[in-house]
PDB file of C-alpha atoms in Angstrom:
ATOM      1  CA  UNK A 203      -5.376 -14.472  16.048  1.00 89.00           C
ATOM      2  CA  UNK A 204      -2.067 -14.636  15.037  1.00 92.00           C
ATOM      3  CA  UNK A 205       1.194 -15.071  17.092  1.00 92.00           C
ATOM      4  CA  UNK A 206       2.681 -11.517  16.145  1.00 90.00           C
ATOM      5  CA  UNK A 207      -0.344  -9.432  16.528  1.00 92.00           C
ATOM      6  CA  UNK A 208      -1.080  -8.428  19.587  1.00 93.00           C
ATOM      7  CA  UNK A 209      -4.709  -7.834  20.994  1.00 94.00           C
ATOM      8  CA  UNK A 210      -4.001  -4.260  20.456  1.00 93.00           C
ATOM      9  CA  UNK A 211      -3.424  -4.360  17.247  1.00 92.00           C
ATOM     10  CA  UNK A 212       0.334  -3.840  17.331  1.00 90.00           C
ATOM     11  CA  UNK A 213       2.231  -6.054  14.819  1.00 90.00           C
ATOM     12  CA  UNK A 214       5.691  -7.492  15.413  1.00 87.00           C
ATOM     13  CA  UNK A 215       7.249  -7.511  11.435  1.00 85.00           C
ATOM     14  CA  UNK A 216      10.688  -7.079  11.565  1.00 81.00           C
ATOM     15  CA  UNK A 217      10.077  -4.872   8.706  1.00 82.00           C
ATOM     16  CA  UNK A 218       8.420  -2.466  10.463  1.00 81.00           C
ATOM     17  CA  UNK A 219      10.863  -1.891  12.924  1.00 76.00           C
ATOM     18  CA  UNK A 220      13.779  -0.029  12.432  1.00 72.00           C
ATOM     19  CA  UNK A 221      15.982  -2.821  11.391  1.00 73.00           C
ATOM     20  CA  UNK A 222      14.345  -4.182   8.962  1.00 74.00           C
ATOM     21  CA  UNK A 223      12.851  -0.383   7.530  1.00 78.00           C
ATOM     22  CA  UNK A 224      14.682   0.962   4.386  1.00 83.00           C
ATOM     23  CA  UNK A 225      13.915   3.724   2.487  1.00 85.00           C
ATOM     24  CA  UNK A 226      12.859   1.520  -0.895  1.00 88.00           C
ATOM     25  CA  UNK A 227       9.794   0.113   1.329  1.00 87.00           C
ATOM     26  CA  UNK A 228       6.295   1.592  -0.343  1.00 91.00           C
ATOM     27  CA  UNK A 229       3.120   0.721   0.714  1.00 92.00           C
ATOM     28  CA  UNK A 230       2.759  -2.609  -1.635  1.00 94.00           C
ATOM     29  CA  UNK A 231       5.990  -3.431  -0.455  1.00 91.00           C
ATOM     30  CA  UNK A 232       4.454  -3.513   3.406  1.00 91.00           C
ATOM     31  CA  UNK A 233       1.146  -4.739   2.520  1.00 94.00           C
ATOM     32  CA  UNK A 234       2.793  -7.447   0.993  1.00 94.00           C
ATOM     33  CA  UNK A 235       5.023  -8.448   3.658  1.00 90.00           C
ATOM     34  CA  UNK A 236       1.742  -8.119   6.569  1.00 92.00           C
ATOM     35  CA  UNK A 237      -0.001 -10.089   3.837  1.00 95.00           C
ATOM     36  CA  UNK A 238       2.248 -13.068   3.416  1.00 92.00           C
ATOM     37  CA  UNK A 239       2.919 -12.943   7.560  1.00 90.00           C
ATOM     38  CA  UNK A 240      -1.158 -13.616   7.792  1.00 92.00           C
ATOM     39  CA  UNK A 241      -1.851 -16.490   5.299  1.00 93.00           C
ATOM     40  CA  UNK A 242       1.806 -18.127   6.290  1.00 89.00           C
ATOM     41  CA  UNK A 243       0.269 -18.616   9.764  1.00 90.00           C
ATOM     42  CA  UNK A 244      -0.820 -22.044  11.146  1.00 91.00           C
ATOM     43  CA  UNK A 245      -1.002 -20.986  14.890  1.00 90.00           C
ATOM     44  CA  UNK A 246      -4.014 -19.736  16.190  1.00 92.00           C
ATOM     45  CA  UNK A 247      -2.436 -18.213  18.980  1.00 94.00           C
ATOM     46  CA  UNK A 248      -1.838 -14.510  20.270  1.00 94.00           C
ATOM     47  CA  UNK A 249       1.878 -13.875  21.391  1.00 91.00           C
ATOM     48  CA  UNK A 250       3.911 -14.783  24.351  1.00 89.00           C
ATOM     49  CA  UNK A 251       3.126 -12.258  27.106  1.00 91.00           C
ATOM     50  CA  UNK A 252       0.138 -10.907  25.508  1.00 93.00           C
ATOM     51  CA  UNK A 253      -1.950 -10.179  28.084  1.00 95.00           C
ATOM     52  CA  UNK A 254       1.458  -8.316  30.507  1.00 93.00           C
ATOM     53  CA  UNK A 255       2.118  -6.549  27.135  1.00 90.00           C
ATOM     54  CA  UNK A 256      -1.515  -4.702  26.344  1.00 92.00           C
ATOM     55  CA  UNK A 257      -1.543  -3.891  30.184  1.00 93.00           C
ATOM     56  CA  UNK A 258       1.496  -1.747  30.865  1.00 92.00           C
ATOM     57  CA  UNK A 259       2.672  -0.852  27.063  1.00 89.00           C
ATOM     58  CA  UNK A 260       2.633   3.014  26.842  1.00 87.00           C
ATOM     59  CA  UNK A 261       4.823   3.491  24.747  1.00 85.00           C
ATOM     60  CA  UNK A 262       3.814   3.842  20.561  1.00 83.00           C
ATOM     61  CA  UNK A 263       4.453   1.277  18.360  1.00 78.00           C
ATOM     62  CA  UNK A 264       7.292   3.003  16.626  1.00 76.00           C
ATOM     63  CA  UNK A 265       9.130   3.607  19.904  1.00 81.00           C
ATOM     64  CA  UNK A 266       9.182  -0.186  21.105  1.00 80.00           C
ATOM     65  CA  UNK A 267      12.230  -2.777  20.408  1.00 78.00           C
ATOM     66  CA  UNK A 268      10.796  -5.704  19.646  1.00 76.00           C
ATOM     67  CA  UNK A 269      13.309  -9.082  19.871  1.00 70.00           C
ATOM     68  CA  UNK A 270      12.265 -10.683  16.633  1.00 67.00           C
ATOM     69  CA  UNK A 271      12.858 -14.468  17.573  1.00 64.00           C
ATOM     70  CA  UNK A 272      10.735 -16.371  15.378  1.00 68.00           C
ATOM     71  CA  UNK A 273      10.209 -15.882  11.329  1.00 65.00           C
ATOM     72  CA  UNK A 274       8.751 -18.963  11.081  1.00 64.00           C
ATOM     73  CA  UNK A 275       4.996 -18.354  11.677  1.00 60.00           C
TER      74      UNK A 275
END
């Protein structure tokens, strides 16, 4: 578990979002973010809202705006 993956599967990473995508991202680049995101992690916790989110999302991953509030974990 990890408090920006949701139960789903979808991850909230600023960097996969369009604010944080650029053009110079490859797939290292990515991997290496989701990567660093995992073992940085001391909260064995799903996020806020989980349970709301996986019930009435429909929309893909690429078309939500996520409100990236916490780069800590």
């Amino acid at each position: 578990m990890h408090p920006h993956i949701y139960s789903n599967g979808i991850i909230c990473l600023d960097l996969l979002g369009s604010q944080g995508w650029s053009p110079v991202q490859n797939v290292e680049s990515v991997c290496m973010s989701i990567q660093s995101m995992l073992t940085g992690n001391e909260k064995n916790e799903r996020p806020a809202g989980d349970d709301e989110f996986v019930r009435s999302n429909r929309l893909r991953p690429r078309d939500i705006d996520f409100y990236y509030h916490d780069n800590t974990v």
